[in-house]
Coordinates of C-alpha atoms and ligand atoms in Angstrom, one line a residue:
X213 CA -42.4 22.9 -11.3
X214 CA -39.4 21.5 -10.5
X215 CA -37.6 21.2 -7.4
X216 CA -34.4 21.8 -6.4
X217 CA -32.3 19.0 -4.9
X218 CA -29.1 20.6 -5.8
X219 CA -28.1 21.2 -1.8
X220 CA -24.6 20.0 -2.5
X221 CA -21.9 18.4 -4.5
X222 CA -23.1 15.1 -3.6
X223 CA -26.6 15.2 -2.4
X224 CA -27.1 11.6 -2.6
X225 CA -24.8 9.8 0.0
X226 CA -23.9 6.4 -0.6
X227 CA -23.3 3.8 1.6
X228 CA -21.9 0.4 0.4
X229 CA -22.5 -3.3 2.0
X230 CA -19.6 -3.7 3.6
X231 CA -19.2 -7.6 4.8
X232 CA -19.8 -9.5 8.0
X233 CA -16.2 -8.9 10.1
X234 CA -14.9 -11.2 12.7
X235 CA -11.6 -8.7 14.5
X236 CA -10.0 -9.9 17.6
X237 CA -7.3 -12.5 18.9
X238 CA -8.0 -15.7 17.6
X239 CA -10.2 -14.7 14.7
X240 CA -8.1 -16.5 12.1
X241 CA -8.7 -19.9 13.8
X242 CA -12.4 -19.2 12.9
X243 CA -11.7 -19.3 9.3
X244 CA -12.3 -22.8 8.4
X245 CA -15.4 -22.2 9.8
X246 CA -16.2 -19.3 8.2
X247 CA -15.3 -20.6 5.0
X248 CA -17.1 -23.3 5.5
X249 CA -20.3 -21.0 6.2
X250 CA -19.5 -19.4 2.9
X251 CA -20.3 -22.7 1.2
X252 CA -16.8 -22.8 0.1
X253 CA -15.6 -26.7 -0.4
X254 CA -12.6 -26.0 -2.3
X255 CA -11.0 -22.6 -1.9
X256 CA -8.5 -21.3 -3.5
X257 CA -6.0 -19.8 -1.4
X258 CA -4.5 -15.9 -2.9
X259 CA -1.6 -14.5 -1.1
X260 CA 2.3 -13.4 -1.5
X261 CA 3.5 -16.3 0.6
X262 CA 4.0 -14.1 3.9
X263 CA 7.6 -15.9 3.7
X264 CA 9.1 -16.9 6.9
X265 CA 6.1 -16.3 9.1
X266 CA 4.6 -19.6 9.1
X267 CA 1.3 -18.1 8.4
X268 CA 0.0 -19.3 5.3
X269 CA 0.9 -23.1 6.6
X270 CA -1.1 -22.4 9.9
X271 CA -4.5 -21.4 7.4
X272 CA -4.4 -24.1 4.6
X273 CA -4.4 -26.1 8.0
X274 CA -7.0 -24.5 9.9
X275 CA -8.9 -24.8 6.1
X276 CA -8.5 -28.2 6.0
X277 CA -9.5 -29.0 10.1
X278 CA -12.6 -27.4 8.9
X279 CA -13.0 -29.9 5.7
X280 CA -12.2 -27.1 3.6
X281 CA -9.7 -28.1 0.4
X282 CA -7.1 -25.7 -0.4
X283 CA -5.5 -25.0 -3.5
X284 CA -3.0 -22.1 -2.8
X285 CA -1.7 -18.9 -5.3
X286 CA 1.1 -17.4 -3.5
X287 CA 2.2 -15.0 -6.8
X288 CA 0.6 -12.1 -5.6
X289 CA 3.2 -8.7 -5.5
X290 CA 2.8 -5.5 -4.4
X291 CA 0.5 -3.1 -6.7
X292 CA -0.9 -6.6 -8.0
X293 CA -0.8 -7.6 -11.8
X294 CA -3.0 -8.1 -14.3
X295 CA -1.2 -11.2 -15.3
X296 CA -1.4 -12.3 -11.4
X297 CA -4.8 -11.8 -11.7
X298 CA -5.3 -14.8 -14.4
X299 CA -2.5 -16.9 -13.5
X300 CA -4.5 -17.4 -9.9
X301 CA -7.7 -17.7 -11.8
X302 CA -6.2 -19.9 -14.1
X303 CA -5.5 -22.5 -10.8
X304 CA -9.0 -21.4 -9.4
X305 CA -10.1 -22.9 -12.8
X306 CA -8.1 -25.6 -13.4
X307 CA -8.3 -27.0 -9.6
X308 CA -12.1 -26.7 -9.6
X309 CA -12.4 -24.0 -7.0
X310 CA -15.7 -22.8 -5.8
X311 CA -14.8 -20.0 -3.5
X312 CA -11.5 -17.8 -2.5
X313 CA -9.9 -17.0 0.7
X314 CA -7.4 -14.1 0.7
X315 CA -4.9 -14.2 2.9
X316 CA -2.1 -10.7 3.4
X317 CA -2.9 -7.3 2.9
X318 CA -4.3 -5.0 0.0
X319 CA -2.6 -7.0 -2.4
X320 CA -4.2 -10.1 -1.9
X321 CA -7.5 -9.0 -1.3
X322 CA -7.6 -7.0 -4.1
X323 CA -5.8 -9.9 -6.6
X324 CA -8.9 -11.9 -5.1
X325 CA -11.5 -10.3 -6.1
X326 CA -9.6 -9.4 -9.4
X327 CA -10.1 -13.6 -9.4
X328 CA -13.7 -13.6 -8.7
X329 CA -14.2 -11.1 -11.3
X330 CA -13.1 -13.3 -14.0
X331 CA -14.8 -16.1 -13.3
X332 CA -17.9 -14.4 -13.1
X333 CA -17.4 -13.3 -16.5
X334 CA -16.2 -16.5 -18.2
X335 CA -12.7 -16.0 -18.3
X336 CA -13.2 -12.0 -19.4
X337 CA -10.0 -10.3 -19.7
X338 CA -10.3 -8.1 -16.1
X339 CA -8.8 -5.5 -18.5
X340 CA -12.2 -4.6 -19.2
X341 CA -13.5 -3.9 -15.7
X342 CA -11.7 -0.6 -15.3
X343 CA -14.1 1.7 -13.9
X344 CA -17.8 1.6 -11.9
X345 CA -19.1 -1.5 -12.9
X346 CA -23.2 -2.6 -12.2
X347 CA -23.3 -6.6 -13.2
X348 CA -26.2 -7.5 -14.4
X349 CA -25.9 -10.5 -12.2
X350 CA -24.3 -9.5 -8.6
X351 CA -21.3 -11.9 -8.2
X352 CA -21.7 -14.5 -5.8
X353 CA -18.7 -16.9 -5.5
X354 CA -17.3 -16.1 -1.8
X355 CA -14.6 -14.6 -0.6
X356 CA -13.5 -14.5 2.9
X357 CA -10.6 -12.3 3.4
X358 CA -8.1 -12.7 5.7
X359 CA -5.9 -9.5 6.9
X360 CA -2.3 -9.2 8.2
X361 CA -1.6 -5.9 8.2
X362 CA -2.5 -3.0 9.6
X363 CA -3.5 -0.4 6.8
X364 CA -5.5 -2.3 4.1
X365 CA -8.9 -1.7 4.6
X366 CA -9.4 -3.7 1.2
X367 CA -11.1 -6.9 3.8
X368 CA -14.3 -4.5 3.5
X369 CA -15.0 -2.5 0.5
X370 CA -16.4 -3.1 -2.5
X371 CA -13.2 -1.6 -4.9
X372 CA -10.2 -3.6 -6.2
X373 CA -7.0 -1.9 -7.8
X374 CA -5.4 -3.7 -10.2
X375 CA -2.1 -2.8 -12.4
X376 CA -2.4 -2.7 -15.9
X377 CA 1.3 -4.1 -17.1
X378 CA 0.9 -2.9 -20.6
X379 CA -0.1 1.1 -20.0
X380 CA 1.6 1.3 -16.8
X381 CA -1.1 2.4 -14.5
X382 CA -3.7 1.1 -11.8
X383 CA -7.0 0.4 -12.9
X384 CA -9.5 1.2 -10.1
X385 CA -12.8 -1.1 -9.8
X386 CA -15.8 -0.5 -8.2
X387 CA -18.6 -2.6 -8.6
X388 CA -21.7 -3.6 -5.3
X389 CA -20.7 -7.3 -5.1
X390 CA -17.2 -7.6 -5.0
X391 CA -17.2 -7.0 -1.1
X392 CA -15.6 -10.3 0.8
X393 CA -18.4 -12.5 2.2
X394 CA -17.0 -12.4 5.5
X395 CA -13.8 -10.3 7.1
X396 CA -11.5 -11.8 9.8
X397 CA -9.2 -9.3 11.4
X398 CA -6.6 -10.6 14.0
X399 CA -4.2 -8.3 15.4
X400 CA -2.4 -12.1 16.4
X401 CA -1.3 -12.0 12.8
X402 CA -0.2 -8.7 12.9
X403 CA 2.5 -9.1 15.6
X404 CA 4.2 -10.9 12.6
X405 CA 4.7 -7.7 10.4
X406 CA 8.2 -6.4 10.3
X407 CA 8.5 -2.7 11.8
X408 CA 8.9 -1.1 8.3
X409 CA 5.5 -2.1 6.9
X410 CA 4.1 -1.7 10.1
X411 CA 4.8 1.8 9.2
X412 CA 3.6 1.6 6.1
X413 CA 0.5 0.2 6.5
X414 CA -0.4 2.1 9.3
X415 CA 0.8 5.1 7.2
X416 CA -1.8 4.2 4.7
X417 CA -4.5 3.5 7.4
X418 CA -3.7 7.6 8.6
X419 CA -3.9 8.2 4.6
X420 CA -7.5 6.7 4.5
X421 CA -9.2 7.9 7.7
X422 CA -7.6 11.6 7.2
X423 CA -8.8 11.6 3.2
X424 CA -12.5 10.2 4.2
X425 CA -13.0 12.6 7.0
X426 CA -11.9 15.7 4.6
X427 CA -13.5 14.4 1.8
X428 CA -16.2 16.0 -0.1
X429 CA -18.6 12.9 -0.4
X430 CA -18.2 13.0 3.2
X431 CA -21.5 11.4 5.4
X432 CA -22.0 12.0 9.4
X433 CA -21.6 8.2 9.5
X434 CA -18.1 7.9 7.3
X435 CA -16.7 11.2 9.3
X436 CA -17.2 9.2 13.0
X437 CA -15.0 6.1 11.6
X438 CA -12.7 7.9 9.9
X439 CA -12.3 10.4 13.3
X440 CA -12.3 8.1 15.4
X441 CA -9.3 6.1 12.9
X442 CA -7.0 9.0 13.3
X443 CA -7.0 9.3 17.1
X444 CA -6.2 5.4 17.3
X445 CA -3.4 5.7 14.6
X446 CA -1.8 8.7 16.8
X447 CA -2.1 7.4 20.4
X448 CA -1.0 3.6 18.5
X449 CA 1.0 3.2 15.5
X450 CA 4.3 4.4 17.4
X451 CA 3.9 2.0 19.6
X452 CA 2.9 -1.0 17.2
X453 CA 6.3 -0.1 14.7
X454 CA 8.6 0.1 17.8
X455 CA 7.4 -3.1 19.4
X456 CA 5.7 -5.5 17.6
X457 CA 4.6 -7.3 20.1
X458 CA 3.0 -4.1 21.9
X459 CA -0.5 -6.6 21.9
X460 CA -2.4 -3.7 22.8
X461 CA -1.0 -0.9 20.2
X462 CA -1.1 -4.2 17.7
X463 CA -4.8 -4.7 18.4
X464 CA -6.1 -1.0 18.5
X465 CA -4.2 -0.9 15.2
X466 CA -6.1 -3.2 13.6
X467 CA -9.3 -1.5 14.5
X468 CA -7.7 1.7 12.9
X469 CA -7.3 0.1 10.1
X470 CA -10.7 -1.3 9.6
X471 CA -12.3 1.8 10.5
X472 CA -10.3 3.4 7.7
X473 CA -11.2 1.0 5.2
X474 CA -15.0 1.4 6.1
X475 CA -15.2 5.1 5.9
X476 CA -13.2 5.4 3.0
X477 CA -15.6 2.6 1.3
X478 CA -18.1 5.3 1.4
X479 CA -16.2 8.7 1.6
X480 CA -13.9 7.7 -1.1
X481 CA -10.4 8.5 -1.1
X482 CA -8.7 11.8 -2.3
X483 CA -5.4 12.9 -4.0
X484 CA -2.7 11.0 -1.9
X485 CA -4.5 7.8 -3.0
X486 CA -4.2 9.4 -6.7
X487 CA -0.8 10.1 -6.9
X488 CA 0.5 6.3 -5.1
X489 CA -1.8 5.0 -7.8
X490 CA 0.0 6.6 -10.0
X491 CA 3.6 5.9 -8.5
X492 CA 2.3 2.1 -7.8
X493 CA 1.4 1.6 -11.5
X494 CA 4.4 3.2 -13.5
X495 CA 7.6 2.3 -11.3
X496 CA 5.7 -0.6 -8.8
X497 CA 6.2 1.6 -5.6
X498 CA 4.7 0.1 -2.3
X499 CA 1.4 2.3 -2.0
X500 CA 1.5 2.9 1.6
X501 CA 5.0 4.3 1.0
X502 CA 4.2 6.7 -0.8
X503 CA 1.0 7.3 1.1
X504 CA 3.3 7.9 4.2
X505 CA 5.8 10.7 2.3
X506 CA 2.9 12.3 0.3
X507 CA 0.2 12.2 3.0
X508 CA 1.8 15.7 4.8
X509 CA 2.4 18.0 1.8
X510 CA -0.9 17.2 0.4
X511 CA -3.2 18.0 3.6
X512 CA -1.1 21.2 3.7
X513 CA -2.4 22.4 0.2
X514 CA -5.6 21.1 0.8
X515 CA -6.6 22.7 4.5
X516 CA -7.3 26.0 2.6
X517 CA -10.3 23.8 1.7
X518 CA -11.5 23.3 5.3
X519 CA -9.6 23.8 7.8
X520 CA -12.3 23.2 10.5
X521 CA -11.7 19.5 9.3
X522 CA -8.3 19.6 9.8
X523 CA -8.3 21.3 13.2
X524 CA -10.5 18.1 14.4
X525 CA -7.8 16.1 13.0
X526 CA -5.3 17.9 15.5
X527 CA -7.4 17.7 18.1
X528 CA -7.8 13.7 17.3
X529 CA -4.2 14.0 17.2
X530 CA -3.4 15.0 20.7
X531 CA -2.8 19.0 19.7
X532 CA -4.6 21.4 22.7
X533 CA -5.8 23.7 19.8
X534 CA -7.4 25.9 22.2
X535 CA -7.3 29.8 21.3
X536 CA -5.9 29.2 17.8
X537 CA -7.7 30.0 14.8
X538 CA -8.7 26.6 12.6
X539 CA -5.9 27.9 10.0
X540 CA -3.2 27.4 12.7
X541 CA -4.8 24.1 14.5
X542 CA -5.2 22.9 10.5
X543 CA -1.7 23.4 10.0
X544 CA -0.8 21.9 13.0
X545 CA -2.3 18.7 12.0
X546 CA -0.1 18.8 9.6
X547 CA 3.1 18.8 11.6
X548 CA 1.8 16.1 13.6
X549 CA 1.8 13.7 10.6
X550 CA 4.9 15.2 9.8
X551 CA 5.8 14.1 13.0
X552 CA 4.3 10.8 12.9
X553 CA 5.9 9.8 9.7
X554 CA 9.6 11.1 10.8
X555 CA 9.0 9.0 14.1
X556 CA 8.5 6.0 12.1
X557 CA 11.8 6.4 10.6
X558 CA 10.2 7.3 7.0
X559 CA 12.8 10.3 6.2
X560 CA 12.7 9.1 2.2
X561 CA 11.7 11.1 -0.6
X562 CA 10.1 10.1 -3.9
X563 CA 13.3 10.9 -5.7
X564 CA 14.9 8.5 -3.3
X565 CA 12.4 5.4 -4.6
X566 CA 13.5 5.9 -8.6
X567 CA 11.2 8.8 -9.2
X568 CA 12.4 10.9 -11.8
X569 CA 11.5 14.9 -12.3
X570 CA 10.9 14.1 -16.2
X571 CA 8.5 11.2 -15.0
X572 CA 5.9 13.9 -13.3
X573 CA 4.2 14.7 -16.6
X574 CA 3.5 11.4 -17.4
X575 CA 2.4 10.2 -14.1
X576 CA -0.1 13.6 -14.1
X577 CA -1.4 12.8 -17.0
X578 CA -2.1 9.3 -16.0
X579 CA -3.9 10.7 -12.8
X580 CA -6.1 12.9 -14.9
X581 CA -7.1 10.1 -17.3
X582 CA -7.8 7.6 -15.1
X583 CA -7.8 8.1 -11.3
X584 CA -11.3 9.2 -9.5
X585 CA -9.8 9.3 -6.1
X586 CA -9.4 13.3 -6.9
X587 CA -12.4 13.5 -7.5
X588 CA -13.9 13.6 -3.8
X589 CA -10.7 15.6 -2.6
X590 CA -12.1 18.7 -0.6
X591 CA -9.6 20.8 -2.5
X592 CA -10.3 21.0 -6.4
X593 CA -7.7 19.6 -7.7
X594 CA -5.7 20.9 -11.3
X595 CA -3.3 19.1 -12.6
X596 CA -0.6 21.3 -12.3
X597 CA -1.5 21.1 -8.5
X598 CA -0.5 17.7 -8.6
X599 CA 2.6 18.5 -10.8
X600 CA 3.5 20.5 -7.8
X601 CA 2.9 18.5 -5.3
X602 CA 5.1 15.7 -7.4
X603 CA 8.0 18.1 -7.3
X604 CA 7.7 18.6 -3.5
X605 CA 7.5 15.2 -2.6
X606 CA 10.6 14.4 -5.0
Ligands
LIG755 FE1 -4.6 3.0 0.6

């Protein structure tokens, strides 16, 4: 006899470590203690620079109050390189690190654990680590992770996204121990962002809390962070892009964020996420970007799907939904991040950012050979859907 354990498309939920989190005003000043904790002595420090803020000063000093050394790799770009990847392990190498601290957004986090990848693996070509990894042997060189901005979500999951240069596309990477060893969140840090990647990253925050809650890997537990994600972003993220110094919009913002990033750690992302891979890797477009002018016209072909989920969202959203069917409150939703995204002065298309019409086939393809994030979308996705959906947004 056999039995029958086929209740749904994913009967076995998942949930990831996720790492110990510090989030409030002040946390950062706790990172030379926390990366002391670590057992870091010599860290190497990844980040873009966060040029004219002062901020990447104010940690190697905070590091080095702690007794902390600091080497620091401020290369790191948007959609980050494979070639960024080595150079910083490279000066991990050659410095003698032991331990890194990432210090920005996505990119960083993500070019950092690209880092401790590599040296895990002798030196391994992180070409090789496309995919869902098991090591044999779980990494353990730290990481604490440091975050600026308010849409990442990368300080606590255990995926990094990495551009492959020569093929033009982002290489996903999932494996259990790449999580930071410790997350510090401090919406201090975030009064720094300028207003238009306030909007982005808080665009992409919207992106991951609305794709987890919809998405078909979806878990009680994953569905009340990503819920409660999207009612912070709505009743916030104006508020945080037209003043940055809003301390209160600045710090619910950063718990929106984090949120986010747990629930889509589990619930995985959906087709959004796939096609700003796709624009990230082939013409280096800021992901939360094109998060913020895809994000609309994608829920709206996928609340056929479930439009009860998408009525929730509009309620999260500050829609009285009462007496309309979940079709209309779905669609709704909709116009709300519609709203949202014309509010925070994103009126850009895709054509506007370089993307050619003649480019779609080749960036569809590229999703269908190598992007999973569709995979847990709650509509089933073809790839002429995303052809479509390519056109729209052009
Ligand atoms: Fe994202």
């Amino acid at each position: 006899m056999s039995i029958n354990v086929k209740s749904s498309e994913f009967p076995l939920i998942m949930f990831h470590a996720t790492p110990r989190a510090m989030i409030g005003w002040g946390a950062y000043q706790m990172a030379g203690i926390e990366t002391k904790a670590a057992g870091i002595k010599h860290a190497l420090l990844v980040t873009s620079g966060l040029k004219g803020t002062g901020i990447v000063d104010e940690i190697v000093g905070v590091l080095k109050y702690a007794g902390v050394e600091v080497t620091v790799y401020d290369g790191v770009t948007t959609n980050p390189k494979d070639y960024e990847a080595h150079a910083a392990h490279k000066m991990y190498r050659d410095a003698g690190c032991d331990g890194v601290v990432s210090l920005g957004g996505g990119s960083s986090h993500d070019c950092a654990k690209a880092v401790r990848i590599i040296e895990h693996h002798n030196g391994a070509s992180i070409l090789s680590f496309e995919g869902f990894n098991d090591f044999a042997k779980p990494i353990t060189i730290p990481q604490v992770a440091i975050t600026t901005t308010c849409g990442t979500g990368s300080e606590t999951t255990n995926a990094t996204v990495i551009t492959n240069t020569e093929k033009r596309y982002k290489m996903i990477m999932f494996e259990r121990s790449i999580n930071p060893t410790q997350a510090i969140i401090d919406p201090a840090l975030m009064r720094l962002l300028p207003p238009r990647l306030t909007a982005w990253t808080g665009m992409d925050a919207l992106t991951h809390a609305v794709e987890a809650y919809t998405s078909r890997m979806w878990s009680y537990t994953s569905m009340g962070m990503a819920i409660s994600a999207v009612k912070l972003i709505a009743e916030n993220l104006r508020n945080a892009y037209g003043n940055g110094n809003n301390d209160q919009a600045r710090e619910k913002m950063a718990w929106a964020q984090y949120s986010a990033g747990h629930a889509i750690n589990s619930a995985g992302a959906g087709v959004v996420h796939s096609m700003a891979h796709a624009l990230g890797g082939y013409i280096d477009l800021p992901h939360g970007q094109c998060n913020a002018i895809i994000l609309a016209e994608a829920q709206r072909y996928n609340l056929v799907a479930c439009p009860e989920l998408y009525a929730d969202i509009a309620r999260a959203m500050g829609v009285d939904t009462t007496g309309m069917t979940a079709i209309r409150a779905a669609e709704k939703a909709v116009e709300e991040m519609e709203k949202l995204r014309d509010d925070l002065g994103i009126t850009e298309k895709l054509s506007d950012l370089g993307l050619k019409a003649e480019d779609v086939d080749k960036l569809s393809e590229l999703i269908e050979l190598h992007d999973v994030c569709k995979d847990a979308n709650p509509r089933t996705v073809a790839i002429q859907d995303v052809k479509d959906l390519f056109h729209k947004c052009l």
